[in-house]
XYZ file of C-alpha atoms in Angstrom:
771
model
C 0.019 0.019 -0.042
C 2.865 2.352 0.930
C 4.267 1.670 -2.557
C 1.145 2.723 -4.301
C 0.883 6.175 -2.726
C 4.552 6.786 -2.619
C 4.659 8.640 -6.046
C 1.810 10.909 -5.007
C 3.505 11.784 -1.724
C 6.695 12.500 -3.605
C 4.731 15.010 -5.922
C 3.076 16.548 -2.887
C 6.491 17.091 -1.213
C 7.885 18.554 -4.339
C 5.033 21.107 -4.598
C 5.512 21.903 -1.042
C 9.030 22.529 -1.398
C 8.706 24.647 -4.528
C 9.807 28.206 -3.825
C 9.532 29.722 -7.281
C 7.015 29.433 -10.102
C 9.627 27.542 -12.129
C 10.137 24.884 -9.442
C 6.340 24.507 -9.095
C 5.938 24.198 -12.976
C 8.625 21.406 -12.946
C 6.651 19.531 -10.376
C 3.494 19.998 -12.475
C 4.803 17.708 -15.265
C 4.374 14.734 -12.864
C 0.739 15.330 -12.204
C -0.962 14.066 -15.455
C 0.813 10.683 -15.123
C -0.060 10.426 -11.343
C -3.677 11.453 -11.625
C -4.405 9.121 -14.547
C -2.805 6.141 -12.664
C -4.730 3.696 -10.438
C -2.840 4.701 -7.369
C -4.530 8.155 -7.146
C -8.043 8.157 -5.431
C -10.292 11.133 -5.057
C -8.719 12.123 -1.722
C -5.239 12.232 -3.246
C -6.538 14.159 -6.160
C -7.937 16.927 -3.982
C -4.582 17.065 -2.054
C -2.859 17.531 -5.189
C -5.071 20.392 -6.506
C -4.731 21.989 -3.118
C -0.931 21.766 -3.241
C -0.869 23.072 -6.832
C -3.106 26.052 -5.934
C -5.982 27.301 -8.004
C -4.477 30.755 -8.166
C -1.426 29.387 -9.590
C -3.177 27.523 -12.247
C -5.181 30.709 -13.000
C -2.170 32.765 -13.570
C -0.747 30.137 -15.889
C -4.062 29.988 -17.825
C -3.877 33.849 -18.473
C -0.311 33.705 -19.689
C 0.690 33.365 -23.244
C 4.312 33.651 -22.565
C 6.774 30.788 -22.505
C 10.338 30.430 -20.870
C 13.145 30.958 -23.258
C 13.707 28.099 -25.559
C 10.245 26.366 -24.680
C 7.316 26.083 -27.174
C 4.818 28.947 -27.187
C 1.872 28.991 -24.849
C 3.746 26.512 -22.606
C 2.193 27.841 -19.332
C -1.195 27.883 -20.692
C -0.683 24.269 -22.191
C 0.528 22.831 -18.981
C -2.263 24.383 -16.836
C -4.896 22.946 -19.177
C -3.224 19.641 -19.316
C -3.281 19.538 -15.487
C -6.897 20.644 -15.310
C -7.972 18.039 -17.889
C -6.719 15.345 -15.459
C -9.348 16.323 -12.843
C -12.441 16.554 -15.123
C -13.943 13.483 -13.258
C -13.979 15.448 -9.945
C -17.030 17.691 -9.737
C -15.846 19.413 -6.562
C -12.778 20.630 -8.407
C -14.593 21.522 -11.737
C -17.113 23.667 -9.889
C -14.596 25.536 -7.641
C -15.196 29.266 -7.718
C -11.629 29.813 -9.064
C -12.205 27.304 -11.994
C -15.641 28.859 -12.835
C -14.039 32.353 -12.552
C -11.707 31.481 -15.367
C -14.381 30.349 -17.821
C -13.954 33.506 -19.936
C -10.300 32.324 -20.492
C -11.332 28.902 -21.617
C -13.993 30.507 -23.942
C -11.470 32.910 -25.540
C -9.258 29.888 -26.141
C -11.763 27.948 -28.075
C -13.127 30.976 -29.794
C -9.710 31.967 -30.935
C -8.815 28.393 -32.168
C -8.066 29.593 -35.761
C -5.269 31.801 -34.417
C -1.898 30.780 -35.666
C -0.372 30.744 -32.311
C -2.160 27.435 -31.605
C -0.880 25.757 -34.743
C 2.110 24.302 -32.883
C 0.031 23.228 -29.756
C -3.376 21.893 -30.743
C -3.718 20.190 -27.380
C -4.405 23.432 -25.812
C -7.739 23.532 -27.902
C -8.550 19.794 -27.096
C -7.838 20.213 -23.373
C -9.815 23.481 -23.270
C -13.022 21.704 -24.557
C -12.489 18.660 -22.348
C -12.384 21.012 -19.276
C -15.487 23.106 -20.504
C -17.401 19.812 -21.119
C -16.671 18.646 -17.551
C -17.801 21.977 -16.111
C -20.989 22.078 -17.912
C -21.903 18.477 -17.006
C -22.940 20.034 -13.568
C -25.840 22.322 -13.057
C -23.670 24.886 -11.269
C -21.247 24.798 -14.156
C -23.936 25.278 -16.869
C -25.433 28.210 -14.914
C -22.008 29.863 -14.864
C -21.312 28.994 -18.435
C -24.421 30.495 -19.634
C -24.148 33.701 -17.557
C -20.586 34.097 -19.144
C -22.175 34.143 -22.570
C -20.741 30.740 -23.377
C -23.709 30.087 -25.717
C -22.617 33.230 -27.736
C -19.221 31.788 -28.127
C -20.455 28.393 -29.267
C -22.797 29.936 -31.625
C -19.949 32.128 -33.123
C -17.757 29.183 -33.519
C -20.346 27.249 -35.486
C -21.408 30.152 -37.687
C -17.686 30.957 -38.576
C -16.961 27.136 -38.754
C -13.856 27.684 -36.847
C -11.362 24.834 -35.786
C -13.074 22.072 -33.801
C -16.602 23.600 -34.534
C -17.835 19.917 -34.446
C -16.919 19.791 -30.735
C -18.537 23.318 -30.274
C -21.735 21.967 -31.894
C -21.854 18.844 -29.747
C -21.359 21.047 -26.565
C -23.955 23.451 -27.745
C -26.687 20.898 -28.549
C -26.078 18.997 -25.090
C -26.507 22.482 -23.321
C -29.667 23.282 -25.282
C -31.189 19.967 -24.355
C -30.367 20.313 -20.695
C -31.205 24.027 -20.068
C -33.501 24.854 -22.927
C -34.643 28.295 -23.282
C -32.613 29.437 -20.295
C -29.569 29.341 -22.765
C -30.896 32.262 -24.682
C -31.612 34.526 -21.712
C -28.872 36.974 -22.522
C -29.268 40.113 -24.459
C -27.929 38.969 -27.860
C -29.656 35.662 -27.543
C -32.373 36.040 -29.999
C -29.886 37.412 -32.651
C -27.607 34.527 -32.059
C -30.371 32.029 -32.399
C -31.373 33.474 -35.839
C -27.898 33.676 -37.158
C -27.367 30.005 -36.095
C -30.684 28.928 -37.712
C -29.777 30.789 -40.838
C -26.443 29.082 -41.055
C -27.892 25.524 -40.455
C -30.980 26.025 -42.606
C -28.983 27.135 -45.543
C -26.873 24.080 -45.099
C -30.066 21.928 -44.763
C -31.445 23.383 -47.956
C -28.418 22.826 -49.951
C -27.543 19.384 -48.611
C -28.232 16.527 -51.102
C -26.732 13.732 -49.016
C -27.306 11.850 -45.715
C -26.137 15.064 -43.763
C -29.652 16.472 -44.623
C -31.234 13.963 -42.325
C -28.544 14.476 -39.662
C -29.308 18.177 -39.727
C -32.947 17.400 -38.858
C -31.900 16.466 -35.375
C -29.572 19.409 -35.023
C -32.233 21.921 -36.134
C -34.790 20.187 -33.958
C -32.762 20.578 -30.810
C -31.981 24.357 -31.591
C -35.645 25.167 -32.232
C -37.057 23.311 -29.266
C -34.693 25.148 -26.994
C -35.957 28.664 -28.048
C -39.131 30.247 -26.399
C -42.225 30.169 -28.423
C -42.179 32.713 -31.153
C -43.541 33.668 -34.547
C -40.961 32.817 -37.148
C -42.874 34.046 -40.151
C -40.574 36.798 -41.081
C -37.275 35.083 -40.280
C -34.716 34.900 -43.297
C -33.992 31.276 -42.387
C -37.622 30.101 -42.773
C -37.891 29.572 -46.604
C -34.650 27.379 -46.473
C -36.244 25.265 -43.701
C -39.622 24.880 -45.435
C -37.973 24.073 -48.741
C -35.639 21.481 -47.167
C -38.485 19.748 -45.410
C -40.552 19.633 -48.655
C -37.649 18.048 -50.460
C -37.581 15.266 -47.916
C -41.297 14.604 -47.338
C -42.117 14.655 -51.162
C -39.286 12.331 -51.837
C -39.272 8.428 -51.876
C -37.504 7.854 -48.652
C -37.130 5.190 -45.938
C -39.037 5.416 -42.528
C -35.637 6.130 -40.906
C -35.117 9.119 -43.103
C -38.715 10.440 -42.888
C -39.020 10.268 -39.130
C -36.394 12.952 -38.191
C -38.173 15.360 -40.857
C -41.512 14.694 -39.236
C -40.140 15.369 -35.650
C -38.365 18.596 -37.116
C -41.753 19.790 -38.543
C -43.481 19.081 -35.347
C -41.006 21.063 -33.328
C -41.441 24.113 -35.563
C -45.267 23.771 -34.961
C -44.753 23.367 -31.364
C -42.908 26.564 -30.809
C -44.595 28.569 -33.551
C -47.955 27.816 -35.357
C -49.578 25.594 -37.829
C -49.721 28.424 -40.183
C -46.099 27.606 -40.764
C -47.106 24.533 -42.761
C -49.053 26.471 -45.176
C -45.986 27.216 -47.376
C -44.366 26.926 -50.574
C -45.204 27.919 -54.101
C -48.728 29.025 -54.920
C -49.553 25.860 -56.682
C -48.459 23.685 -53.666
C -50.424 26.013 -51.314
C -53.578 25.933 -53.440
C -53.579 22.238 -53.809
C -53.230 21.638 -50.013
C -50.890 18.636 -50.773
C -48.256 19.512 -48.157
C -50.888 20.086 -45.381
C -52.764 16.791 -46.314
C -49.552 14.850 -46.541
C -48.092 15.761 -43.244
C -51.436 15.113 -41.544
C -52.002 11.785 -43.189
C -48.333 10.610 -42.310
C -49.003 11.560 -38.679
C -52.356 9.866 -38.655
C -50.708 6.677 -39.953
C -47.857 6.775 -37.389
C -50.234 7.275 -34.455
C -52.503 4.509 -35.435
C -49.576 2.041 -36.122
C -47.950 2.829 -32.746
C -51.067 2.820 -30.474
C -53.420 0.264 -31.931
C -53.536 -2.868 -29.759
C -50.424 -1.813 -27.931
C -49.332 -1.655 -24.319
C -47.756 1.457 -22.728
C -44.318 -0.172 -22.555
C -44.518 -1.010 -26.310
C -45.134 2.670 -27.246
C -42.777 4.598 -25.083
C -39.689 3.595 -26.966
C -40.922 5.844 -29.811
C -42.048 8.612 -27.571
C -40.445 11.331 -29.476
C -41.952 10.328 -32.875
C -45.447 9.739 -31.593
C -45.528 13.049 -29.527
C -44.248 14.819 -32.532
C -47.186 13.475 -34.688
C -49.531 14.533 -31.827
C -48.402 18.180 -32.161
C -49.039 18.129 -35.953
C -52.538 16.472 -35.503
C -53.507 18.857 -32.778
C -52.616 21.962 -34.766
C -54.504 20.437 -37.741
C -57.534 19.973 -35.743
C -57.627 23.538 -34.489
C -57.021 24.881 -38.049
C -59.824 22.649 -39.562
C -62.369 23.536 -36.704
C -61.542 27.336 -37.405
C -61.980 26.751 -41.162
C -58.382 28.277 -41.720
C -57.364 25.411 -44.190
C -59.209 27.152 -47.084
C -56.819 25.600 -49.614
C -58.532 22.149 -49.006
C -61.743 21.377 -50.918
C -64.748 19.767 -49.313
C -63.435 16.247 -50.413
C -60.075 16.681 -48.941
C -61.625 18.033 -45.721
C -64.060 15.115 -45.491
C -61.257 12.567 -45.929
C -59.027 14.216 -43.344
C -62.088 14.406 -40.835
C -62.888 10.712 -41.372
C -59.165 9.697 -40.774
C -59.138 11.987 -37.578
C -62.084 10.231 -36.165
C -60.236 6.832 -36.627
C -57.102 8.341 -34.893
C -59.014 9.685 -31.880
C -60.995 6.504 -31.534
C -57.634 4.709 -31.336
C -56.339 7.302 -28.733
C -59.372 6.873 -26.633
C -59.232 3.197 -26.597
C -55.412 3.330 -25.734
C -56.050 5.589 -22.765
C -58.825 3.364 -21.641
C -56.470 0.351 -21.610
C -53.777 2.243 -19.910
C -56.076 3.369 -17.215
C -57.137 -0.197 -16.489
C -53.462 -1.424 -16.585
C -52.448 1.344 -14.069
C -55.025 0.150 -11.624
C -52.985 -3.110 -11.271
C -49.484 -1.554 -11.804
C -49.590 2.078 -10.423
C -45.885 2.178 -10.175
C -45.655 2.431 -13.958
C -46.446 6.143 -13.431
C -43.141 6.475 -11.436
C -41.358 6.346 -14.794
C -41.014 9.735 -16.207
C -41.268 8.828 -19.784
C -44.492 6.825 -19.114
C -46.040 9.828 -17.374
C -44.928 12.243 -20.124
C -46.323 10.095 -22.845
C -49.651 9.580 -21.050
C -50.090 13.339 -20.611
C -49.123 14.004 -24.142
C -51.771 11.445 -25.237
C -54.350 13.238 -22.889
C -53.508 16.533 -24.505
C -54.245 15.445 -27.964
C -57.517 13.832 -27.004
C -58.407 17.169 -25.421
C -57.755 19.025 -28.621
C -60.355 16.820 -30.289
C -62.888 17.038 -27.442
C -62.694 20.784 -27.564
C -63.879 20.772 -31.183
C -65.906 17.506 -31.555
C -68.501 17.806 -28.695
C -70.553 14.550 -29.428
C -67.944 11.858 -30.272
C -67.746 8.764 -28.071
C -69.142 10.540 -24.980
C -69.808 7.304 -22.981
C -66.135 6.220 -23.515
C -64.843 9.652 -22.697
C -66.943 9.694 -19.429
C -65.367 6.320 -18.435
C -61.948 7.722 -18.465
C -62.506 11.357 -17.092
C -61.561 10.493 -13.586
C -58.241 8.968 -14.835
C -57.603 11.941 -17.061
C -58.225 14.648 -14.427
C -56.538 12.975 -11.725
C -53.376 12.719 -13.726
C -53.657 16.143 -15.029
C -53.985 17.605 -11.546
C -50.967 15.669 -10.360
C -48.938 17.073 -13.403
C -50.178 20.693 -12.502
C -49.409 20.308 -8.812
C -45.849 18.896 -9.534
C -44.711 21.928 -11.445
C -46.978 24.671 -9.924
C -44.301 25.803 -7.268
C -41.393 26.005 -9.555
C -43.428 28.011 -12.162
C -44.518 30.638 -9.535
C -41.089 30.852 -8.203
C -39.743 31.720 -11.676
C -42.052 34.722 -12.307
C -40.658 38.220 -12.457
C -39.583 39.425 -9.030
C -39.332 35.915 -7.679
C -36.136 34.164 -6.465
C -35.977 31.867 -9.665
C -36.726 34.565 -12.363
C -34.246 34.472 -15.218
C -32.555 31.443 -13.868
C -32.338 28.004 -15.650
C -35.209 25.761 -14.364
C -34.210 23.197 -11.780
C -34.541 19.881 -13.442
C -36.844 17.509 -11.688
C -38.747 14.243 -12.591
C -41.656 16.248 -13.938
C -39.610 18.477 -16.157
C -40.975 17.021 -19.416
C -44.528 16.325 -18.095
C -46.767 18.968 -19.806
C -49.417 20.997 -17.942
C -52.163 18.908 -19.389
C -54.931 20.693 -17.405
C -54.262 23.813 -19.546
C -55.152 21.809 -22.630
C -58.113 20.308 -21.191
C -59.855 23.764 -20.282
C -61.565 24.147 -23.776
C -63.005 20.597 -23.753
C -64.124 21.209 -20.092
C -66.705 23.956 -21.351
C -68.487 21.181 -23.284
C -68.069 18.337 -20.819
C -69.693 20.449 -18.009
C -72.515 21.560 -20.209
C -73.607 17.830 -20.658
C -75.374 16.139 -17.668
C -73.674 12.746 -17.697
C -70.061 14.069 -17.945
C -70.839 16.843 -15.520
C -71.970 14.499 -12.812
C -68.773 12.505 -13.360
C -66.665 15.467 -13.051
C -68.393 16.634 -9.897
C -67.538 13.455 -8.166
C -63.740 14.220 -8.571
C -64.254 17.723 -7.385
C -63.649 19.475 -10.756
C -64.793 22.816 -9.170
C -62.087 22.772 -6.607
C -59.370 21.909 -9.486
C -60.687 24.828 -11.395
C -60.604 27.344 -8.583
C -57.032 26.304 -7.669
C -56.178 26.720 -11.370
C -57.737 29.972 -11.675
C -55.815 31.350 -8.768
C -52.527 29.982 -10.262
C -53.088 31.609 -13.606
C -54.230 34.850 -11.934
C -50.867 34.933 -10.122
C -48.895 34.396 -13.338
C -51.126 36.952 -15.270
C -50.933 39.610 -12.647
C -47.267 39.330 -11.955
C -46.206 39.210 -15.614
C -48.597 41.968 -16.824
C -47.167 44.276 -14.203
C -43.655 43.555 -14.849
C -44.124 43.979 -18.717
C -45.819 47.404 -18.078
C -42.934 48.465 -15.933
C -40.397 47.514 -18.511
C -42.448 49.409 -21.222
C -42.632 52.498 -18.945
C -38.923 52.486 -18.565
C -38.359 52.897 -22.365
C -36.103 51.327 -24.850
C -33.101 53.278 -23.744
C -33.056 51.966 -20.390
C -29.347 50.834 -19.896
C -30.145 47.895 -17.738
C -33.287 46.577 -19.579
C -33.954 42.837 -19.367
C -32.950 40.566 -22.242
C -35.509 40.311 -25.133
C -36.039 36.738 -24.257
C -37.377 37.386 -20.697
C -39.618 40.233 -22.002
C -41.082 37.906 -24.682
C -41.582 35.138 -22.323
C -43.309 37.297 -19.825
C -45.611 38.691 -22.563
C -46.478 35.112 -23.707
C -47.130 34.005 -20.055
C -49.399 37.187 -19.786
C -51.511 36.337 -22.770
C -51.614 32.471 -22.155
C -52.810 33.005 -18.622
C -55.345 35.649 -19.651
C -57.009 33.163 -22.151
C -56.717 30.367 -19.496
C -58.615 32.403 -17.003
C -61.367 33.420 -19.485
C -61.739 29.636 -20.345
C -61.982 28.640 -16.651
C -64.564 31.296 -16.078
C -66.696 29.912 -19.014
C -66.518 26.338 -17.511
C -67.506 27.675 -14.109
C -70.369 29.800 -15.407
C -71.844 26.645 -16.969
C -71.440 24.857 -13.661
C -73.060 27.650 -11.745
C -76.144 27.770 -14.208
C -76.641 24.072 -14.438
C -75.957 23.115 -10.649
C -77.515 26.083 -8.735
C -78.140 23.994 -5.632
C -74.711 22.623 -5.702
C -73.186 26.127 -5.899
C -75.487 27.282 -3.101
C -74.166 24.669 -0.769
C -70.542 24.717 -1.723
C -68.246 26.817 0.397
C -65.679 26.966 -2.254
C -68.048 29.197 -4.412
C -68.080 31.727 -1.573
C -64.325 31.788 -1.615
C -64.389 32.046 -5.338
C -66.813 35.044 -5.165
C -64.462 36.901 -2.788
C -61.495 36.252 -4.990
C -63.255 37.571 -8.120
C -64.494 40.680 -6.253
C -60.962 41.527 -5.156
C -59.414 40.755 -8.610
C -61.927 42.762 -10.821
C -61.032 46.275 -9.573
C -57.248 45.688 -10.580
C -58.294 45.551 -14.279
C -59.135 48.126 -16.754
C -62.397 47.469 -18.758
C -60.936 48.338 -22.007
C -58.289 47.221 -24.513
C -56.750 43.800 -24.392
C -58.212 43.002 -21.009
C -61.800 43.799 -21.695
C -62.841 40.266 -22.414
C -61.173 38.997 -19.206
C -62.860 41.893 -17.368
C -66.228 40.881 -18.716
C -65.647 37.211 -17.759
C -64.970 37.952 -14.049
C -67.863 40.379 -13.979
C -70.254 37.768 -15.209
C -69.047 34.758 -13.240
C -69.048 36.903 -10.255
C -72.696 37.986 -10.881
C -73.856 34.371 -11.369
C -72.390 33.250 -8.149
C -73.692 36.159 -6.294
C -77.083 35.256 -7.761
C -77.003 31.635 -6.771
C -74.947 31.592 -3.523
C -77.073 32.047 -0.368
C -74.281 33.908 1.644
C -74.452 37.319 0.190
C -72.342 40.287 1.330
C -74.070 43.410 2.575
C -74.035 46.836 0.715
C -71.785 48.048 3.640
C -69.007 45.574 2.587
C -66.601 47.771 0.500
C -65.354 44.815 -1.575
C -68.830 43.832 -2.888
C -69.876 47.526 -3.471
C -66.432 48.068 -5.528
C -67.393 44.969 -7.493
C -70.874 46.132 -8.281
C -69.450 49.489 -9.198
C -67.125 47.798 -11.626
C -69.850 45.646 -13.165
C -72.073 48.763 -13.734
C -69.099 50.615 -15.335
C -68.428 47.562 -17.779
C -72.197 47.445 -18.668
C -72.630 51.137 -18.895
C -69.438 52.106 -20.937
C -70.250 49.593 -23.792
C -72.577 52.127 -25.500
C -72.766 55.832 -26.182
C -74.196 58.276 -28.480
C -71.160 60.643 -28.359
C -69.255 58.543 -31.009
C -72.043 58.242 -33.565
C -71.926 60.556 -36.538
C -74.814 62.905 -35.559
C -75.253 61.866 -31.932
C -78.653 60.078 -32.803
C -77.430 56.542 -32.772
C -76.456 54.404 -29.790
C -73.219 52.673 -30.900
C -70.668 50.385 -29.394
C -67.935 52.342 -27.654
C -64.663 52.677 -29.433
C -62.819 51.039 -26.433
C -65.188 48.037 -26.842
C -65.203 47.664 -30.649
C -62.000 45.615 -31.316
C -63.143 42.962 -28.605
C -66.934 43.320 -29.273
C -67.362 39.863 -30.947
C -66.339 38.168 -27.670
C -67.417 40.873 -25.198
C -70.982 41.396 -26.675
C -72.107 38.023 -25.306
C -70.773 38.855 -21.874
C -72.465 42.254 -22.097
C -75.877 40.761 -22.711
C -75.530 38.083 -20.092
C -74.171 40.615 -17.692
C -77.117 42.769 -18.125
C -79.461 39.754 -17.816
C -77.994 38.634 -14.489
C -77.959 42.092 -13.164
C -81.654 42.468 -13.765
C -82.119 39.267 -11.721
C -79.923 40.590 -8.875
C -81.765 43.859 -8.924
C -84.955 42.061 -8.131
C -83.332 39.901 -5.399
C -80.999 42.386 -3.622
C -82.578 45.925 -3.090
C -79.308 47.845 -2.522
C -78.224 46.892 -6.109
C -81.281 48.553 -7.430
C -80.637 51.691 -5.406
C -76.995 51.781 -6.731
C -78.112 51.554 -10.319
C -80.472 54.447 -9.996
C -78.067 56.505 -7.737
C -75.163 55.861 -10.069
C -77.154 57.477 -12.929
C -76.748 54.470 -15.224
C -80.551 53.750 -15.354
C -81.281 57.537 -16.169
C -78.517 57.524 -18.835
C -80.267 54.415 -20.551
C -83.521 56.395 -20.515
C -81.850 59.410 -22.086
C -80.204 57.486 -24.735
C -83.546 55.605 -25.525
C -85.417 58.841 -25.733
C -82.759 60.490 -28.063
C -81.653 57.875 -30.402
C -83.467 57.328 -33.650
C -82.830 53.568 -34.002
C -81.648 50.737 -31.845
C -81.000 46.996 -32.614
C -83.672 44.926 -30.983
C -81.367 42.629 -28.875
C -80.014 45.822 -27.177
C -83.325 47.288 -26.852
C -84.563 44.180 -25.178
C -81.596 44.260 -22.807
C -82.221 47.858 -21.713
C -86.047 47.188 -21.393
C -85.292 44.206 -19.030
C -83.056 46.573 -16.972
C -85.674 49.303 -16.636
C -88.390 46.768 -15.886
C -86.163 45.396 -12.953
C -85.518 48.981 -11.492
C -89.030 50.127 -12.119
C -90.705 47.172 -10.080
C -92.086 48.680 -6.805
C -90.287 51.926 -7.516
C -92.842 54.699 -8.052
C -90.556 57.633 -8.212
C -88.518 56.062 -11.063
C -91.667 55.240 -12.963
C -92.806 58.930 -12.613
C -89.307 59.961 -13.836
C -89.654 57.688 -16.894
C -93.149 59.283 -17.576
C -91.647 62.718 -17.348
C -88.774 62.010 -19.803
C -91.299 60.303 -22.312
C -89.407 57.054 -22.497
C -92.859 55.060 -22.642
C -93.843 56.935 -25.829
C -90.411 56.376 -27.394
C -90.717 52.673 -26.752
C -94.195 52.604 -28.485
C -92.488 54.213 -31.458
C -89.660 51.921 -31.667
C -90.781 48.361 -32.654
C -93.155 48.184 -29.632
C -92.117 47.485 -25.999
C -92.479 43.671 -25.600
C -91.634 42.727 -21.998
C -89.078 40.228 -21.139
C -87.050 38.725 -23.921
C -84.376 36.146 -23.740
C -80.951 37.220 -25.373
C -78.476 35.138 -27.182
C -75.540 34.756 -25.001
C -73.281 32.148 -26.674
C -70.986 31.797 -23.733
C -69.356 28.536 -23.398
C -72.590 26.484 -24.217
C -76.014 26.840 -25.686
C -77.195 25.268 -22.363
C -76.666 28.780 -20.872
C -79.372 30.322 -22.964
C -82.104 28.215 -21.465
C -81.050 28.466 -17.962
C -79.982 31.960 -17.009
C -82.587 33.948 -15.359
C -85.171 31.274 -15.446
C -85.944 32.060 -11.692
C -87.915 35.146 -11.589
C -89.073 35.328 -15.250
C -92.726 35.251 -13.995
C -92.015 38.310 -11.850
C -90.867 40.402 -14.865
C -93.791 42.550 -16.265
C -94.209 44.606 -19.355
C -92.951 47.962 -18.490
C -95.899 49.769 -20.166
C -98.241 47.750 -17.849
C -96.158 48.779 -14.803
C -96.452 52.469 -15.709
C -100.218 52.207 -16.057
C -100.577 50.327 -12.880
C -98.249 53.009 -11.153
């Protein structure tokens, strides 16, 4: 044993006795042989590094000099040769002194074409070896990214410098591990586009096997970048043409699969619009779109039909890629955006889609049964990720096809929503901690077992609107407390929305010349999160509206709805009832009104929160119309602030008026507020002065005045004085209570809202006469 450690001890002694840098340098020549031998364990290596000294190695790394008569860069070469011996020791590679010198290592590999390295190429190799060891650790990756290491690797690849193959391998490894965090520096977007331009041009021009290898490279780069719109990027036509060349050619499955996965990656981070590309003839024929959809249909059916989970997971990447293509195709077909396809093509695709989703549904049903016997299969992250991806694509179909296989769907709803809620809970904390102003903002995400498990609940939201509207599926969902899941998810997305919205507004207010402005990547990411959470909240509100309307007794007896009402009342005053937030504002207004109408525990008028909420509701309903913006002031028009969003906001406005009318009858102080605020008088004034008015709007205002006028003689006298009754008689008659088209979330809403109390609403003309 003594013989084994003797060489190490001799080296340690030599280092200890060294009084000059020259003597210490001489001792270093012994280190590589010792460290790579079997006699040097971890403890011995740590002792050696301590004896060498991190500061001494740092000085050598920075030196480009050499002793007289020695090869150039000898000091730097020896330092790197020594460091490369310790690459297996994480404690050494993540030492602060090593990480501090990352810029030196980056300069070396970035300057690899310099003639000073021609006689000592090992310097470049050793630098790559040390960097690779550093970035194999999370701490090392964070330091590498913060030192603009990604910029250096991009630059090397764009210039095709010496050892650019190693730079590309290193870059792709980092992009896979750290994803979008890699581009979180100020020049990140520009570097991404420059890199894509380089590889897409190469992809377009390649006519050999390299074209298929580039599919994997491009896919990794694209997937690492935050969701964006690539429609105007210079590299896009090259990528489109290269993919068409592959997919329209006679190729093997091994060659086609990488192209399909690359195509899906672009759709995943961009949009299906990207697929509608090429010459006018190709676009008009719809051949490209039909081809990629049919290829995806075939792959999914082949992989899922009569297969077990363990049989499919091996091809997870390919099948999930096909999922993305199909999901986007479903959305585009549902919104009639694939205008290049004729009715025959659309019919064929729809029929094929039905077969695919029948297969998906059957597969999920079998998986749910298998997991009852073998629940530990979900411990495998690949299994869970694949199941969640399969649920996601089923959700895209259920959101558009409201009647397909409902019995089969109901059978797996508990399985789907239990798993989706688990996936949400697993990643909730990390997402909230990464928001602007939080401890994890701008930092690479901490890897966990749930890193690649998607937030399936987000994709199930549109389907939930339909599922809750139908009796059978709604009862199944209530047994698994879907209302509590939706409330928790609403609060979660409100936290994201509010935080990101405020931060983006702060960045915008600081102006473009702010010297310490945040990277473009972080700003774009925050904007995306703001919009995504805004739409999520609106969709959650739609589902909860249906639940409130269709299960009023359940709402009345559930404490959760009381908590939800308080949350909505506090949230609404923080928004503006105009611009991009108008529809969100309207959704919160109407959901709050519906709960207030059905829930037995009602706050009093002295409660400032509820008073402020009703004030905001009245403002939303009142501001929607005016005569000031009509050409001659004689027409009641939709306000300019509402026009851009009126297609969505109009339904909320009609429903808001309708529920407010019911509350005026039920809660007397709301009636007083409507009168005292001046809204009712403003309605009367507008109705008296306008020359024409659309019947649905007239009917809504009639309902409002009826509700206020019941048992309110002073208001009746005021209407007589103003001549509003005569006006109604001149405008298409005044016909009592009318239901209005709402179109919110489900047609079921139309038949249920306001059904209580309809018998108590009288013709206004009759009320005036009785008065």
